[in-house]
Amino acid sequence: MLGLEGYGPLLLQGARLTVYVGVSSMAIAIFLGLIGMLCKLSASPVVRFFADIYTTVIRGIPELVLILLVYYGLPTLIQDITAALGYPVDISLNPFAAGVLTIGFIYGAFSTEVFRGAYLAVPRGQVEAARACGMSGPLTFRRILLPQMMRFALPGLGNVWMVLIKATALISVIQLPELMRSADIAAKNTRKPFTFFLAASLIYLGITIISNIVQQWAEKRAERGIRRA
Amino acid sequence: MEIIIESIPRFLNASWVTIQITALSVFIGFCMAIPLSVIRVSAGKILSLPVYAFTFYFRGTPLLVQIFLIYYGSGQFQEQLQAVGLWHLFQSPWFCAVLSLTLNTAAYSTEIFRGGIQGVPSGEIEAARACGMSGVLLYRRIIIPRAIRIAWPSYTNEVIFLLQASSLVSIITVMDITGVAGEIATRSFAFYETYLFAAGLYLVIVYGVLWLFRRIERRLNAYLSAESA
């Protein structure tokens, strides 16, 4: 069981790729989340409308369908469009890029809601005070809003990360050799599917436990400046 | 486009499969989660620790691993399963799909209802005790109905997540919406049209379920409506 018949290193490599995919998608999700939040709070109804469409539609479609749509659908769509314009091209997506972009895009919708809640939780007086000190809009955002928002956003972002890291298993469907795909290969070669999927699940469990510890540490750190009654 | 119109009957059948699998798992999962959550909060360590381990494992690992562990992993125990006469069940993708979705949702719902039970105001429990209720009667009449009402919005989210997660059963060849979309897409090369149509179907079902659960919520909280309406 512990030797995993020589497939242990393959699983660990897969686990490393899973963490890479997870961290890269999370970075995209946070970036899109901040943009989405700004759009949701925008004064323009058109911008708000598109931000609402983004969060409601993306959260209503299964991740797997979106991954398949991006990986198989997007290249054919582009090929059809370019062919119609008279410049036929041949495109195929790299599974890593397709997976990371799709997962990041999906969880960007979830982080948009997290950031919106966090933004609304920062007392308005803070912004007014910053304005009174002569800070401009972007400066107020960077110096005053963002650091305080992060404290409110951390628990929500932690939850997004927990769901996201488990969703990366779906990228195995488009043949990226992350943890799940490596376990699948090992299971087929050794004919011991239970052993290898159990091992993979325990590695995921380990990632979850470590993430939990990091999250608690980060939340405590973000509350350094807060006096408790 | 004609391909989509031609395959609408197949998509309707597939939607029925998706709804069936989800509804069955939600129903059995609910029936498991209520007693499990009671054990989790009120029973001694010997009983509540295994329940905690169950929810921890199923919430900490990806659903795809759980599905593979049950569907492919059971092959490793073919002889033992044949000996007890359960082998033919584990050969059926449909059975394995429902089993893994049920266990998964039972784990998440147990934690949701645990939160609900802990959120029941202590005054109501004291009042029930003062009326002479205790044990099973107290749980049946006061705590559980109140806990379900408190937990309902979170439970609605869980059901929506499960509905979307049910798309994973297509990977073990169940012909749900995603499964049919995949088959039609690979046969006709109409990748984006079919997956977009599938995404649209999921959106419709998701918002239908949301509507249904909001109605149930209003029904559950009908005794409050005199004040709020």
Coordinates of C-alpha atoms in Angstrom, one line a residue, chain B:
Chain B
M1 CA -28.1 24.2 -35.5
E2 CA -30.2 21.4 -37.1
I3 CA -28.2 18.9 -35.0
I4 CA -29.5 20.6 -31.8
I5 CA -33.1 20.6 -33.0
E6 CA -32.9 17.0 -34.1
S7 CA -31.5 15.9 -30.7
I8 CA -33.9 17.8 -28.5
P9 CA -35.8 14.6 -27.6
R10 CA -32.6 13.0 -26.5
F11 CA -31.7 16.1 -24.5
L12 CA -35.1 16.0 -22.8
N13 CA -34.6 12.3 -21.9
A14 CA -31.2 13.3 -20.6
S15 CA -32.6 16.1 -18.5
W16 CA -35.0 13.6 -16.9
V17 CA -32.0 11.4 -16.1
T18 CA -30.2 14.4 -14.5
I19 CA -33.3 15.3 -12.5
Q20 CA -33.9 11.7 -11.4
I21 CA -30.4 11.1 -10.2
T22 CA -30.2 14.4 -8.4
A23 CA -33.7 14.1 -6.8
L24 CA -33.0 10.5 -5.6
S25 CA -29.6 11.5 -4.1
V26 CA -31.1 14.6 -2.5
F27 CA -33.9 12.6 -1.0
I28 CA -31.8 9.7 0.4
G29 CA -29.1 12.2 1.5
F30 CA -31.6 14.3 3.4
C31 CA -33.0 11.2 5.2
M32 CA -29.4 10.3 6.2
A33 CA -28.3 13.8 7.1
I34 CA -31.0 14.5 9.7
P35 CA -30.2 11.6 12.1
L36 CA -26.5 12.0 11.4
S37 CA -26.6 15.7 12.3
V38 CA -28.4 14.8 15.6
I39 CA -25.8 12.2 16.4
R40 CA -23.1 14.8 15.5
V41 CA -24.3 17.3 18.1
S42 CA -25.8 15.3 20.9
A43 CA -24.4 11.8 21.0
G44 CA -21.2 10.8 22.9
K45 CA -17.7 10.8 21.3
I46 CA -18.0 7.1 20.3
L47 CA -20.9 7.8 18.0
S48 CA -20.2 11.4 16.9
L49 CA -16.5 10.8 15.9
P50 CA -17.3 8.3 13.1
V51 CA -19.9 10.7 11.8
Y52 CA -17.3 13.5 11.9
A53 CA -14.8 11.3 10.1
F54 CA -17.5 10.6 7.4
T55 CA -18.3 14.2 6.8
F56 CA -14.7 15.2 6.9
Y57 CA -13.6 12.7 4.3
F58 CA -16.5 13.4 1.9
R59 CA -16.2 17.1 2.2
G60 CA -12.4 17.1 1.9
T61 CA -12.0 15.1 -1.3
P62 CA -13.3 15.8 -4.8
L63 CA -16.5 14.2 -5.9
L64 CA -14.8 12.7 -8.9
V65 CA -12.5 10.7 -6.7
Q66 CA -15.4 9.4 -4.7
I67 CA -17.2 8.4 -7.9
F68 CA -14.1 6.6 -9.3
L69 CA -13.5 5.0 -5.9
I70 CA -16.9 3.5 -5.9
Y71 CA -17.3 2.6 -9.6
Y72 CA -13.8 1.5 -10.5
G73 CA -12.5 0.8 -7.0
S74 CA -15.3 -1.8 -6.3
G75 CA -13.6 -3.9 -9.1
Q76 CA -10.8 -4.6 -6.7
F77 CA -13.3 -6.4 -4.4
Q78 CA -15.1 -8.3 -7.0
E79 CA -14.9 -11.7 -5.3
Q80 CA -16.0 -10.4 -1.9
L81 CA -18.9 -8.4 -3.5
Q82 CA -19.9 -11.5 -5.6
A83 CA -19.9 -13.6 -2.4
V84 CA -22.5 -11.3 -0.8
G85 CA -24.4 -10.9 -4.0
L86 CA -23.9 -7.1 -4.5
W87 CA -21.5 -7.3 -7.4
H88 CA -24.2 -6.7 -10.1
L89 CA -25.2 -3.4 -8.3
F90 CA -21.6 -2.1 -8.4
Q91 CA -21.4 -2.9 -12.1
S92 CA -24.2 -0.5 -12.9
P93 CA -22.9 3.1 -13.5
W94 CA -26.3 4.4 -12.5
F95 CA -26.2 2.8 -9.1
C96 CA -22.7 3.9 -8.4
A97 CA -23.6 7.4 -9.5
V98 CA -26.5 7.6 -7.2
L99 CA -24.5 6.0 -4.3
S100 CA -21.6 8.5 -4.6
L101 CA -23.8 11.5 -5.0
T102 CA -25.9 10.4 -2.0
L103 CA -22.9 9.9 0.3
N104 CA -21.5 13.2 -0.9
T105 CA -24.6 15.3 -0.3
A106 CA -25.3 13.4 3.0
A107 CA -21.9 14.6 4.3
Y108 CA -22.4 18.2 3.3
S109 CA -26.1 18.3 4.5
T110 CA -25.1 16.8 7.9
E111 CA -22.8 19.7 8.5
I112 CA -25.4 22.2 7.3
F113 CA -28.1 20.8 9.6
R114 CA -25.6 20.6 12.5
G115 CA -25.3 24.3 12.1
G116 CA -29.1 24.6 12.0
I117 CA -29.5 22.6 15.2
Q118 CA -26.8 24.7 17.0
G119 CA -28.7 27.8 15.8
V120 CA -31.9 26.9 17.5
P121 CA -32.5 29.6 20.2
S122 CA -31.9 28.1 23.6
G123 CA -35.0 29.8 25.0
E124 CA -37.2 27.6 22.7
I125 CA -35.5 24.4 24.0
E126 CA -35.9 25.6 27.6
A127 CA -39.6 26.3 27.0
A128 CA -40.0 22.8 25.5
R129 CA -38.3 21.3 28.5
A130 CA -40.5 23.3 30.8
C131 CA -43.5 21.8 29.0
G132 CA -42.1 18.4 29.9
M133 CA -40.7 17.4 26.5
S134 CA -37.4 15.6 26.4
G135 CA -35.3 13.3 24.2
V136 CA -36.9 12.1 21.0
L137 CA -40.1 14.2 21.5
L138 CA -38.0 17.4 22.0
Y139 CA -36.0 16.7 18.8
R140 CA -39.0 15.7 16.8
R141 CA -41.3 18.5 17.7
I142 CA -39.1 21.5 18.4
I143 CA -35.4 21.2 17.5
I144 CA -35.5 19.5 14.1
P145 CA -38.3 21.5 12.5
R146 CA -36.7 24.7 13.7
A147 CA -33.2 23.6 12.5
I148 CA -34.5 22.8 9.1
R149 CA -36.0 26.2 8.7
I150 CA -32.7 27.9 9.9
A151 CA -30.6 25.7 7.6
W152 CA -32.9 25.9 4.5
P153 CA -31.1 28.7 2.6
S154 CA -27.7 26.9 2.9
Y155 CA -29.4 23.6 2.1
T156 CA -30.8 25.1 -1.1
N157 CA -27.3 26.0 -2.1
E158 CA -26.2 22.5 -1.5
V159 CA -28.9 21.1 -3.7
I160 CA -27.9 23.4 -6.5
F161 CA -24.3 22.3 -6.1
L162 CA -25.3 18.7 -6.2
L163 CA -27.4 19.3 -9.3
Q164 CA -24.4 20.7 -11.1
A165 CA -22.1 18.1 -9.7
S166 CA -24.3 15.4 -11.1
S167 CA -22.8 16.3 -14.5
L168 CA -19.7 14.2 -13.3
V169 CA -21.7 11.0 -13.7
S170 CA -21.3 11.4 -17.4
I171 CA -17.7 10.4 -16.9
I172 CA -18.7 6.9 -15.8
T173 CA -21.0 6.7 -18.9
V174 CA -24.3 7.7 -17.4
M175 CA -26.3 9.4 -20.2
D176 CA -27.3 12.6 -18.4
I177 CA -27.3 16.0 -20.0
T178 CA -23.5 16.2 -20.1
G179 CA -23.2 12.6 -21.3
V180 CA -25.6 13.2 -24.2
A181 CA -24.0 16.5 -25.1
G182 CA -20.6 14.8 -25.2
E183 CA -21.8 12.0 -27.5
I184 CA -23.6 14.3 -29.9
A185 CA -20.6 16.7 -29.9
T186 CA -18.0 14.1 -30.8
R187 CA -20.2 12.6 -33.4
S188 CA -21.2 15.8 -35.2
F189 CA -18.2 18.0 -34.3
A190 CA -20.7 20.7 -33.3
F191 CA -18.8 21.2 -30.0
Y192 CA -19.8 24.7 -28.9
E193 CA -23.4 24.4 -30.1
T194 CA -24.1 21.3 -28.1
Y195 CA -22.2 22.3 -25.0
L196 CA -23.8 25.7 -25.0
F197 CA -27.2 24.1 -25.3
A198 CA -26.4 21.8 -22.4
A199 CA -25.3 24.8 -20.4
G200 CA -28.6 26.4 -21.1
L201 CA -30.5 23.4 -20.0
Y202 CA -28.7 23.3 -16.7
L203 CA -29.4 27.0 -16.2
V204 CA -33.1 26.4 -16.7
I205 CA -33.2 23.4 -14.3
V206 CA -31.0 25.3 -11.7
Y207 CA -33.4 28.3 -11.7
G208 CA -36.4 26.0 -11.6
V209 CA -35.0 24.2 -8.5
L210 CA -34.2 27.6 -6.9
W211 CA -37.8 28.7 -7.5
L212 CA -39.1 25.5 -6.0
F213 CA -36.9 25.7 -2.9
R214 CA -37.8 29.4 -2.3
R215 CA -41.5 28.4 -2.4
I216 CA -40.8 25.6 0.1
E217 CA -38.9 28.2 2.2
R218 CA -41.9 30.5 2.2
R219 CA -44.2 27.6 3.1
L220 CA -41.9 26.6 6.0
N221 CA -41.8 30.1 7.3
A222 CA -45.5 30.8 6.6
Y223 CA -46.1 31.2 10.4
L224 CA -43.8 34.3 10.3
S225 CA -45.5 36.0 7.3
A226 CA -48.1 37.9 9.3
E227 CA -45.3 40.1 10.7
S228 CA -43.0 40.3 7.7
A229 CA -45.6 40.7 4.9

